């Protein structure tokens, strides 16, 4: 456990982190700024601030975008402290019933699989489908406001639609960690990734026993679940990691969680931290691996240029946490015209489960400028290798009537290969 | 704070703009000095008329008010030393109201971040030069109130050189206009001039009209390495006398160079006595080259052992790296830095640095220095172990002695950061009792009940 006051005391109060802070941009108040969070956490540790409803709301307003960590001259881990504070909050207030339910399901994939199937059949009663986006918006649902866009469940999950191993010619062997959103909802991502690997003649190993990476639970402070899921996944991955060239993940958040946050999370369990560190070098974001370690760029260059235009959004968990931002652009630009939006590195405002429910007004406010800058480009597609960004951006664009379609870069690349 | 006051403010501003919960009192109890004083309430005015109503009410009920921008101040100006209300401009009053391309003027609310204005006007080919190192986060209201300066001061001046007019609210609630959107204005007292640098003790600024200039099309960076500070300073004088005014001309002393090197390993010359980093600007490459030729000549004539011109934006950033990271690097010499931004006439810089060296020896404290040679503004940092009260005490004695030396050389206590709380005890070193009395009378004329940011500036 971190001692909040140690980090709080190390903050020199320079204020550098404040103008880049996603929540401060939409609520310009020192209590919702990185400098404020740290100071309040110090006060909490010293017993000067009670963890009451008000403090809970404050600590739940952080988007965990890590913009602050990026600019802080002392590299203070604001996001990790907030995560820990949320653990205290959870212990004191418990989890809301719907989060409890969701996290229970994510721990237990086989139940989730069955429910997903039911969900698919029932969702049409409450939700209206929007064809193009593979999303839907709500007619009526208790915890969430009306007229928001949600991803729709797939008929059959990605992992349950394919065999364990798909042999493509043996030029390489990669494991696919698909992530929950792409497994249950945006199943085209996995399908597209398989198409790409087929062209590259690289064998695909679907890591079928994978459990949720634990990111939603981490951001909400449900540390018991994180502990369970992280240990499960590490142990599971250790079992085959040396037989594969790499494990690739077409999702920024899952990838950052497994590659970086497991190491952070186990900072006081050295044995597990060492094990997390050992698997980290084998984990790649999908575009990162495909661009650096395969000849995909070359193959794409041999395909025809297309007329569609793309603008690329940088997920916080890709660019800031893993330094991945050139790779997807490099691949996409082989066939598509790229138009940069004015601030691709600005957080989309997804912020996690709590932000999307209890603090939705903040998420909505943070999404507005993003939707506007996407619209301004006039591009036909907006792309980001992250399904959380996809949920948030699709919702923000829906709210603002911005008619741009979101696609994961993997989907767009597969399309370019497929259509020649 | 009495509940009836809180209720009044809630009625006036709406409850979402009035806070007296513990979290707000804690979050608004500090600024960049890290000193702590809790307020009794935090208010977020939405516009000038809110500010006026709040001040009027507080004046009638003798409630103390401290205006606050971004809380990046280095002397505690925004700290509620006597409790009362924090009037925070950051939340609502942060809009750029107008950019007048014909008169080259910008009109802004006080909560606009300096860099936001710079970027907005640069997109239109214009230029707002004052660039305090806190430009990314400090507000223009705070900049005006502290008369902030930056790296470009040598050529382009400081905040006061760009303030054309202000709107402000007096402690009795009255709204005043000071200054005009004209280049010439000689009617009446220069009230804007008095409000600038008044650290929120006279009036609350609600609107600022700033002068803009055309943006020079290009700039170029160069760096020179010197065996001693004296030689570096001679090079500076020669440069200026030769008719070149660089945009910036910054120095690092040996201790600062070594701190950056130890922390970042950038290949800086560890045994150099000083390095100078300079920027020139203009509209053609010829113009830049011409200026840099003169500078190079002046440098080499004065013992410069290595001169480097940046060939790209990347290289320029690299040359500036040492200066930009000096402040955080010197913490290797002690956990607490007592930093001051004393200023002397340019010609007295070597004498000042010598005096600082003597103080450092006498009290056995490390005092790395860096700063703006162009305008004689030196960041002196007395480094001590913050957890040792004895060292802190010695540090403060050393500071007082440095102040004395500064004043003796015809200098001033603060070139940029203001007086606030931190430097209030030293005002008597720089001003006579008669002068202090004049300050007090001015304060009284604006604020007879002493409700606006009292206890600041040693008044
Ligand atoms: C890392 C760092 C680097 C810095 N570098 C520089 C530098 O290079 N040059 C420099 O000059 N300063 C520098 N500073 C100091 C500081 O940033 C400046 O003094 C800045 O102008 C303060 O602006 P602020 O918005 O943070 O104001 P605050 O700190 O919030 O307030 C400063 C003072 O202004 C008053 N005030 C604020 N708004 C109003 C208003 N609307 N009406 C009336 N009074 C008001 C407050 O009461 C207070 O007295 C630096 C600070 C930091 C932390
Ligand atoms: S993680 Fe993002 S939202 Fe949270 S404090 Fe840091 S910058 Fe702000
Ligand atoms: S940038 Fe870092 S040191 Fe500066 S105020 Fe923010 S958290 Fe504190």
Coordinates of N, CA, C and O in Angstrom, one line a residue, chain A residues 290-402:
Chain A
X290 N 2.3 -5.8 -35.2 CA 2.2 -6.0 -36.7 C 3.1 -5.0 -37.4 O 3.7 -5.4 -38.5
X291 N 3.3 -3.8 -36.9 CA 4.1 -2.8 -37.6 C 5.6 -3.1 -37.4 O 6.4 -3.0 -38.4
X292 N 5.9 -3.5 -36.2 CA 7.4 -3.6 -35.9 C 7.9 -5.0 -36.3 O 9.1 -5.1 -36.7
X293 N 7.1 -6.0 -36.1 CA 7.7 -7.4 -36.2 C 7.2 -8.2 -37.4 O 7.6 -9.3 -37.5
X294 N 6.4 -7.6 -38.2 CA 5.9 -8.4 -39.4 C 6.1 -7.5 -40.6 O 6.4 -6.3 -40.5
X295 N 5.9 -8.1 -41.8 CA 6.0 -7.3 -43.0 C 4.6 -6.7 -43.5 O 4.4 -6.5 -44.7
X296 N 3.7 -6.5 -42.5 CA 2.4 -6.1 -42.9 C 2.4 -4.7 -43.6 O 1.7 -4.5 -44.6
X297 N 3.3 -3.8 -43.1 CA 3.4 -2.5 -43.8 C 3.7 -2.6 -45.3 O 3.1 -2.0 -46.1
X298 N 4.6 -3.5 -45.6 CA 5.0 -3.8 -47.0 C 3.8 -4.3 -47.8 O 3.5 -3.8 -48.9
X299 N 3.1 -5.3 -47.2 CA 2.0 -5.9 -47.9 C 0.9 -4.8 -48.2 O 0.4 -4.7 -49.3
X300 N 0.7 -4.0 -47.1 CA -0.3 -3.0 -47.3 C 0.0 -2.0 -48.4 O -0.8 -1.5 -49.2
X301 N 1.3 -1.7 -48.4 CA 1.8 -0.7 -49.4 C 1.5 -1.2 -50.9 O 1.4 -0.4 -51.8
X302 N 1.5 -2.6 -51.0 CA 1.2 -3.1 -52.3 C -0.2 -3.1 -52.7 O -0.6 -3.4 -53.8
X303 N -1.1 -2.8 -51.7 CA -2.5 -2.7 -52.0 C -2.9 -1.3 -52.5 O -2.2 -0.4 -52.3
X304 N -4.1 -1.2 -53.0 CA -4.5 0.1 -53.6 C -4.8 1.1 -52.5 O -5.2 0.8 -51.4
X305 N -4.6 2.4 -52.9 CA -4.9 3.5 -52.1 C -6.4 3.6 -52.1 O -7.1 3.3 -53.1
X306 N -7.0 4.0 -51.0 CA -8.5 4.1 -50.9 C -8.9 5.5 -50.8 O -8.1 6.4 -50.4
X307 N -10.2 5.7 -51.0 CA -10.7 7.1 -51.0 C -11.1 7.6 -49.6 O -11.2 8.8 -49.3
X308 N -11.3 6.6 -48.7 CA -11.8 7.0 -47.4 C -10.7 7.7 -46.5 O -9.6 7.5 -46.6
X309 N -11.2 8.7 -45.7 CA -10.3 9.4 -44.8 C -10.5 9.0 -43.4 O -11.6 8.7 -43.0
X310 N -9.4 9.0 -42.7 CA -9.4 8.6 -41.3 C -8.7 9.6 -40.4 O -7.7 10.2 -40.8
X311 N -9.3 9.8 -39.2 CA -8.6 10.6 -38.2 C -8.4 9.7 -37.0 O -9.2 8.9 -36.7
X312 N -7.2 9.8 -36.4 CA -6.8 8.9 -35.4 C -6.8 9.5 -34.0 O -6.2 10.6 -33.8
X313 N -7.4 8.9 -33.1 CA -7.4 9.4 -31.7 C -6.5 8.5 -30.9 O -6.4 7.3 -31.0
X314 N -5.6 9.2 -30.0 CA -4.7 8.4 -29.2 C -5.3 8.1 -27.9 O -5.5 8.9 -27.0
X315 N -5.5 6.8 -27.7 CA -6.0 6.4 -26.3 C -4.9 6.7 -25.3 O -3.7 6.5 -25.5
X316 N -5.3 7.1 -24.1 CA -4.3 7.4 -23.0 C -3.5 6.2 -22.8 O -2.3 6.3 -22.5
X317 N -4.2 5.0 -22.8 CA -3.4 3.8 -22.4 C -2.5 3.3 -23.5 O -1.7 2.5 -23.2
X318 N -2.6 3.9 -24.7 CA -1.7 3.5 -25.7 C -0.5 4.4 -25.8 O 0.6 4.1 -25.6
X319 N -0.8 5.7 -26.0 CA 0.2 6.7 -26.2 C 1.0 7.0 -24.9 O 2.2 7.0 -24.9
X320 N 0.2 7.4 -23.9 CA 0.9 7.8 -22.7 C 1.5 6.7 -21.9 O 2.5 6.8 -21.3
X321 N 0.8 5.5 -21.8 CA 1.3 4.5 -21.0 C 2.2 3.5 -21.7 O 3.1 2.9 -21.1
X322 N 2.1 3.4 -23.1 CA 2.9 2.4 -23.8 C 3.7 3.0 -24.9 O 4.4 2.3 -25.6
X323 N 3.5 4.3 -25.1 CA 4.3 5.0 -26.2 C 3.9 4.5 -27.6 O 4.7 4.6 -28.5
X324 N 2.7 3.9 -27.7 CA 2.3 3.5 -29.0 C 1.4 4.5 -29.7 O 0.3 4.8 -29.2
X325 N 1.8 5.1 -30.8 CA 1.0 6.1 -31.5 C 1.4 6.2 -33.0 O 0.6 6.4 -33.8
X326 N 2.7 6.0 -33.2 CA 3.2 6.0 -34.6 C 2.7 4.8 -35.4 O 2.4 4.9 -36.6
X327 N 2.7 3.6 -34.7 CA 2.5 2.4 -35.4 C 1.2 2.3 -36.1 O 1.1 2.0 -37.3
X328 N 0.1 2.6 -35.4 CA -1.2 2.5 -36.1 C -1.3 3.5 -37.3 O -1.8 3.1 -38.3
X329 N -0.7 4.7 -37.1 CA -0.8 5.7 -38.1 C 0.0 5.2 -39.3 O -0.4 5.3 -40.5
X330 N 1.2 4.6 -39.1 CA 2.0 4.1 -40.1 C 1.3 3.1 -41.0 O 1.4 3.1 -42.2
X331 N 0.6 2.1 -40.3 CA -0.1 1.1 -41.0 C -1.3 1.7 -41.8 O -1.4 1.4 -43.0
X332 N -2.1 2.5 -41.1 CA -3.3 3.0 -41.8 C -3.0 3.9 -43.0 O -3.7 3.9 -44.0
X333 N -1.9 4.7 -42.8 CA -1.6 5.6 -43.9 C -1.2 5.0 -45.2 O -1.1 5.6 -46.2
X334 N -0.9 3.7 -45.1 CA -0.5 3.0 -46.4 C -1.7 3.0 -47.4 O -1.4 3.0 -48.6
X335 N -2.9 2.9 -46.9 CA -4.0 2.8 -47.8 C -5.0 3.9 -47.7 O -5.8 4.2 -48.6
X336 N -5.1 4.6 -46.5 CA -6.1 5.6 -46.3 C -5.4 7.0 -46.2 O -4.3 7.1 -45.8
X337 N -6.2 8.0 -46.5 CA -5.8 9.4 -46.2 C -6.0 9.7 -44.8 O -7.1 9.5 -44.2
X338 N -4.9 10.2 -44.1 CA -5.1 10.5 -42.7 C -5.2 12.0 -42.5 O -4.5 12.8 -43.1
X339 N -6.1 12.4 -41.6 CA -6.3 13.8 -41.3 C -6.2 13.9 -39.8 O -7.0 13.3 -39.1
X340 N -5.2 14.6 -39.3 CA -5.0 14.7 -37.8 C -6.0 15.7 -37.3 O -6.3 16.7 -37.8
X341 N -6.7 15.3 -36.2 CA -7.5 16.2 -35.5 C -6.7 17.2 -34.7 O -5.5 17.0 -34.5
X342 N -7.3 18.2 -34.1 CA -6.5 19.3 -33.5 C -5.7 18.8 -32.3 O -4.6 19.3 -32.1
X343 N -6.2 17.9 -31.5 CA -5.5 17.5 -30.3 C -5.8 16.0 -30.1 O -6.5 15.6 -29.2
X344 N -5.1 15.1 -30.9 CA -5.4 13.7 -30.9 C -5.1 13.1 -29.5 O -5.6 12.0 -29.1
X345 N -4.2 13.7 -28.8 CA -3.8 13.2 -27.5 C -4.7 13.5 -26.3 O -4.4 13.1 -25.2
X346 N -5.7 14.3 -26.6 CA -6.6 14.7 -25.5 C -7.5 13.5 -25.1 O -8.1 12.9 -26.0
X347 N -7.6 13.3 -23.8 CA -8.4 12.1 -23.3 C -9.8 12.2 -23.8 O -10.4 13.3 -23.9
X348 N -10.4 11.1 -24.2 CA -11.7 11.0 -24.7 C -12.8 11.3 -23.6 O -13.9 11.7 -23.9
X349 N -12.4 11.0 -22.4 CA -13.3 11.2 -21.3 C -14.1 10.0 -20.9 O -15.1 10.1 -20.2
X350 N -13.6 8.8 -21.2 CA -14.3 7.6 -20.9 C -14.3 7.4 -19.3 O -15.4 7.4 -18.7
X351 N -13.1 7.3 -18.8 CA -13.0 7.4 -17.3 C -13.4 6.2 -16.5 O -13.2 6.2 -15.3
X352 N -13.9 5.1 -17.1 CA -14.2 3.9 -16.3 C -15.7 3.8 -15.9 O -16.5 4.7 -16.2
X353 N -16.0 2.7 -15.2 CA -17.4 2.4 -14.9 C -18.0 3.5 -14.1 O -19.2 3.9 -14.4
X354 N -17.3 4.0 -13.1 CA -18.0 5.0 -12.2 C -18.2 6.2 -12.9 O -19.3 6.9 -12.8
X355 N -17.3 6.7 -13.7 CA -17.5 7.9 -14.5 C -18.6 7.8 -15.5 O -19.4 8.7 -15.7
X356 N -18.8 6.6 -16.0 CA -19.9 6.4 -17.0 C -21.3 6.3 -16.3 O -22.3 6.3 -17.0
X357 N -21.3 6.0 -15.0 CA -22.6 5.9 -14.4 C -22.8 7.1 -13.4 O -23.4 8.1 -13.8
X358 N -22.2 7.1 -12.3 CA -22.4 8.1 -11.3 C -22.0 9.5 -11.8 O -22.6 10.5 -11.5
X359 N -20.9 9.6 -12.5 CA -20.4 10.9 -12.9 C -20.5 11.2 -14.4 O -19.7 11.8 -15.0
X360 N -21.6 10.6 -15.0 CA -21.7 10.7 -16.4 C -21.7 12.1 -17.0 O -21.2 12.4 -18.0
X361 N -22.1 13.1 -16.1 CA -22.1 14.5 -16.6 C -20.7 14.9 -16.9 O -20.4 15.7 -17.9
X362 N -19.7 14.4 -16.1 CA -18.3 14.8 -16.4 C -17.8 14.1 -17.7 O -17.1 14.7 -18.5
X363 N -18.2 12.9 -17.8 CA -17.7 12.1 -19.0 C -18.3 12.8 -20.3 O -17.7 13.0 -21.3
X364 N -19.6 13.2 -20.1 CA -20.2 13.9 -21.3 C -19.5 15.2 -21.6 O -19.3 15.5 -22.8
X365 N -19.2 16.0 -20.6 CA -18.6 17.2 -20.8 C -17.2 17.0 -21.5 O -16.8 17.8 -22.3
X366 N -16.5 16.0 -21.0 CA -15.1 15.8 -21.6 C -15.2 15.3 -23.0 O -14.3 15.5 -23.8
X367 N -16.4 14.6 -23.4 CA -16.5 14.1 -24.7 C -16.8 15.2 -25.7 O -16.5 15.1 -26.9
X368 N -17.4 16.3 -25.3 CA -17.9 17.3 -26.2 C -16.8 17.9 -27.1 O -16.9 17.8 -28.4
X369 N -15.6 18.3 -26.6 CA -14.6 18.9 -27.4 C -14.0 17.9 -28.4 O -13.6 18.2 -29.5
X370 N -14.0 16.6 -27.9 CA -13.4 15.5 -28.7 C -14.3 15.3 -30.0 O -13.8 15.2 -31.1
X371 N -15.6 15.2 -29.7 CA -16.6 15.1 -30.8 C -16.4 16.2 -31.8 O -16.4 16.0 -33.0
X372 N -16.3 17.4 -31.3 CA -16.2 18.6 -32.1 C -14.9 18.5 -33.0 O -14.9 18.9 -34.2
X373 N -13.8 18.1 -32.4 CA -12.6 18.1 -33.2 C -12.6 17.0 -34.2 O -11.9 17.1 -35.3
X374 N -13.3 15.9 -33.9 CA -13.4 14.9 -34.9 C -14.2 15.4 -36.1 O -13.9 15.2 -37.3
X375 N -15.3 16.0 -35.8 CA -16.2 16.6 -36.8 C -15.4 17.5 -37.7 O -15.6 17.5 -39.0
X376 N -14.6 18.4 -37.1 CA -13.9 19.4 -37.8 C -13.0 18.8 -38.9 O -12.7 19.5 -39.9
X377 N -12.5 17.6 -38.7 CA -11.6 17.0 -39.7 C -12.3 16.6 -41.0 O -11.7 16.5 -42.0
X378 N -13.6 16.4 -40.9 CA -14.4 16.0 -42.0 C -14.1 14.5 -42.4 O -14.4 14.1 -43.5
X379 N -13.4 13.8 -41.6 CA -13.0 12.4 -41.9 C -14.2 11.5 -41.9 O -15.2 11.8 -41.3
X380 N -14.1 10.4 -42.6 CA -15.3 9.4 -42.6 C -15.2 8.5 -41.4 O -16.2 8.0 -40.9
X381 N -14.0 8.1 -41.0 CA -13.8 7.2 -39.9 C -12.9 7.9 -38.8 O -12.0 8.7 -39.1
X382 N -13.3 7.6 -37.6 CA -12.4 7.9 -36.5 C -11.9 6.6 -36.0 O -12.7 5.6 -35.8
X383 N -10.6 6.5 -35.7 CA -10.1 5.2 -35.3 C -9.2 5.3 -34.0 O -8.6 6.4 -33.8
X384 N -9.3 4.3 -33.2 CA -8.4 4.2 -32.0 C -8.4 2.7 -31.6 O -9.4 2.0 -31.7
X385 N -7.2 2.3 -31.1 CA -7.1 0.9 -30.8 C -7.6 0.7 -29.4 O -6.8 0.2 -28.5
X386 N -8.8 1.0 -29.1 CA -9.3 0.9 -27.7 C -10.9 0.9 -27.8 O -11.5 1.9 -28.3
X387 N -11.5 -0.1 -27.2 CA -12.9 -0.2 -27.3 C -13.6 0.7 -26.2 O -14.8 1.0 -26.3
X388 N -12.9 1.1 -25.2 CA -13.4 2.0 -24.2 C -13.6 3.4 -24.9 O -14.6 4.1 -24.8
X389 N -12.5 3.8 -25.6 CA -12.6 5.1 -26.3 C -13.7 5.0 -27.3 O -14.5 5.9 -27.6
X390 N -13.9 3.8 -27.9 CA -15.0 3.6 -28.9 C -16.4 3.9 -28.3 O -17.2 4.6 -28.9
X391 N -16.6 3.3 -27.1 CA -17.9 3.5 -26.4 C -18.1 5.0 -26.1 O -19.1 5.6 -26.4
X392 N -17.0 5.6 -25.6 CA -17.2 7.0 -25.2 C -17.3 7.9 -26.4 O -18.2 8.8 -26.5
X393 N -16.5 7.7 -27.5 CA -16.5 8.6 -28.6 C -17.8 8.4 -29.4 O -18.4 9.4 -29.9
X394 N -18.2 7.1 -29.5 CA -19.5 6.9 -30.2 C -20.6 7.6 -29.5 O -21.5 8.2 -30.2
X395 N -20.6 7.5 -28.2 CA -21.7 8.2 -27.4 C -21.6 9.7 -27.6 O -22.6 10.4 -27.9
X396 N -20.4 10.3 -27.5 CA -20.2 11.7 -27.7 C -20.7 12.2 -29.0 O -21.3 13.2 -29.2
X397 N -20.3 11.4 -30.1 CA -20.6 11.8 -31.4 C -22.2 11.7 -31.7 O -22.8 12.5 -32.3
X398 N -22.7 10.6 -31.1 CA -24.2 10.4 -31.2 C -24.9 11.6 -30.5 O -25.8 12.2 -31.2
X399 N -24.4 12.0 -29.4 CA -25.1 13.1 -28.7 C -25.0 14.4 -29.5 O -25.8 15.3 -29.4
X400 N -23.9 14.6 -30.3 CA -23.7 15.8 -31.0 C -24.1 15.7 -32.5 O -23.7 16.5 -33.3
X401 N -24.7 14.6 -32.8 CA -25.1 14.3 -34.2 C -23.9 14.4 -35.1 O -24.0 15.0 -36.2
X402 N -22.8 13.9 -34.7 CA -21.6 13.8 -35.6 C -21.6 12.5 -36.3 O -21.7 11.5 -35.7

